[in-house]
């Protein structure tokens, strides 16, 4: 196992918002600098992506930190009309005359809880008003047991050409400890339904480092993914924070502890080796794909491209502008009803912050072109030269021509790389 002794830089966000996973960089610039309730200026969208956040789940997972609520009988009745009003507001305020969508991602929460007609209507509006084209990647994030093969055929006919299934594990006791609403048989059935519906681009999410998970269980999960004929998959290490439900369950002894760090390292290495050998090489910290099936939404989220978010808690970016929709549903409903963009907080990044964020996020794709990012941010690369030298001296990154790549230890300690790149002194 690789070891690295490093003195942690001061975290500008304070311990309350300290993250220990790739999501850390989404909180740069620090949320303390974002303005509450300030509307971003009207935008002119060109090459960009769209994310829809459907903030409801049948059950609340014990590890999840995303904005979500448990689905009630009337949840979607309140949400869907406000979503259409949010789309109306953007059409009325922003310039979409040259809009061209790289990708559309219906996520959550659980996007597959949306009725078929709502999915079709959303995709149709993307086509008519937001620049969706024939070659746009359109992903429906799904939970096993929420859609049949016929439902997926309807989604395919509406324009969905990629399905993502949150499987996480193939062992029912592990799924129960995660409070998942499905079992292994339903996960397999969902993947088969995607194939039956004629959707080739199948993605699955799996997790390692789960409480009670053994190396044997992980090997089985990895192999079952390959047996399903996936084109793309994400393998995430479980990262727990002290106040999460799962962390409290472990402390109370109600569920077993996570595997030893050495076992977690072995799990990670097994996934990389097995998926690469099977023809799905790794192309980001967590993503593996058959060549040609790399996720456009993932790539354009991490490479500094523009993206437009809809729904409670959704993030948007337009060059140096960042904003987050209201996470409180009542506030989201109020603004949508009043024809206002339902923005909870926003910030205009400085050129330095833009470069720091884009370097950190780009390295999640294992390599970036620093000079190109500096030109786009409108600032010289000398502003971050000291930290790049430091990371190089530590053996975490290396230059390969115009590219800056994570080394093997850099991949292992990618969070530390991101923290150092975004540890601006205020």
mmCIF file of C-alpha atoms in Angstrom, residues 10 74 112 114 116 120 165 181 226 255 286 298 300 313-314 391 401 426:
data_model
loop_
_atom_site.group_PDB
_atom_site.id
_atom_site.type_symbol
_atom_site.label_atom_id
_atom_site.label_comp_id
_atom_site.label_asym_id
_atom_site.label_seq_id
_atom_site.Cartn_x
_atom_site.Cartn_y
_atom_site.Cartn_z
ATOM 1 C CA UNK A 10 -5.561 25.170 5.870
ATOM 2 C CA UNK A 74 -48.468 14.099 -3.726
ATOM 3 C CA UNK A 112 -37.142 7.162 -12.887
ATOM 4 C CA UNK A 114 -41.126 10.602 -12.944
ATOM 5 C CA UNK A 116 -43.483 8.432 -18.501
ATOM 6 C CA UNK A 120 -41.229 12.548 -22.590
ATOM 7 C CA UNK A 165 -28.933 2.057 -12.775
ATOM 8 C CA UNK A 181 -35.492 -0.351 -1.892
ATOM 9 C CA UNK A 226 -19.647 -7.604 -16.619
ATOM 10 C CA UNK A 255 -24.026 -2.585 11.278
ATOM 11 C CA UNK A 286 -14.406 6.590 -10.731
ATOM 12 C CA UNK A 298 -19.453 13.308 -16.815
ATOM 13 C CA UNK A 300 -18.481 18.117 -19.585
ATOM 14 C CA UNK A 313 -30.676 21.892 -5.287
ATOM 15 C CA UNK A 314 -29.486 21.733 -8.905
ATOM 16 C CA UNK A 391 2.337 18.670 -6.141
ATOM 17 C CA UNK A 401 3.942 17.727 -22.852
ATOM 18 C CA UNK A 426 -8.573 34.692 1.796
#
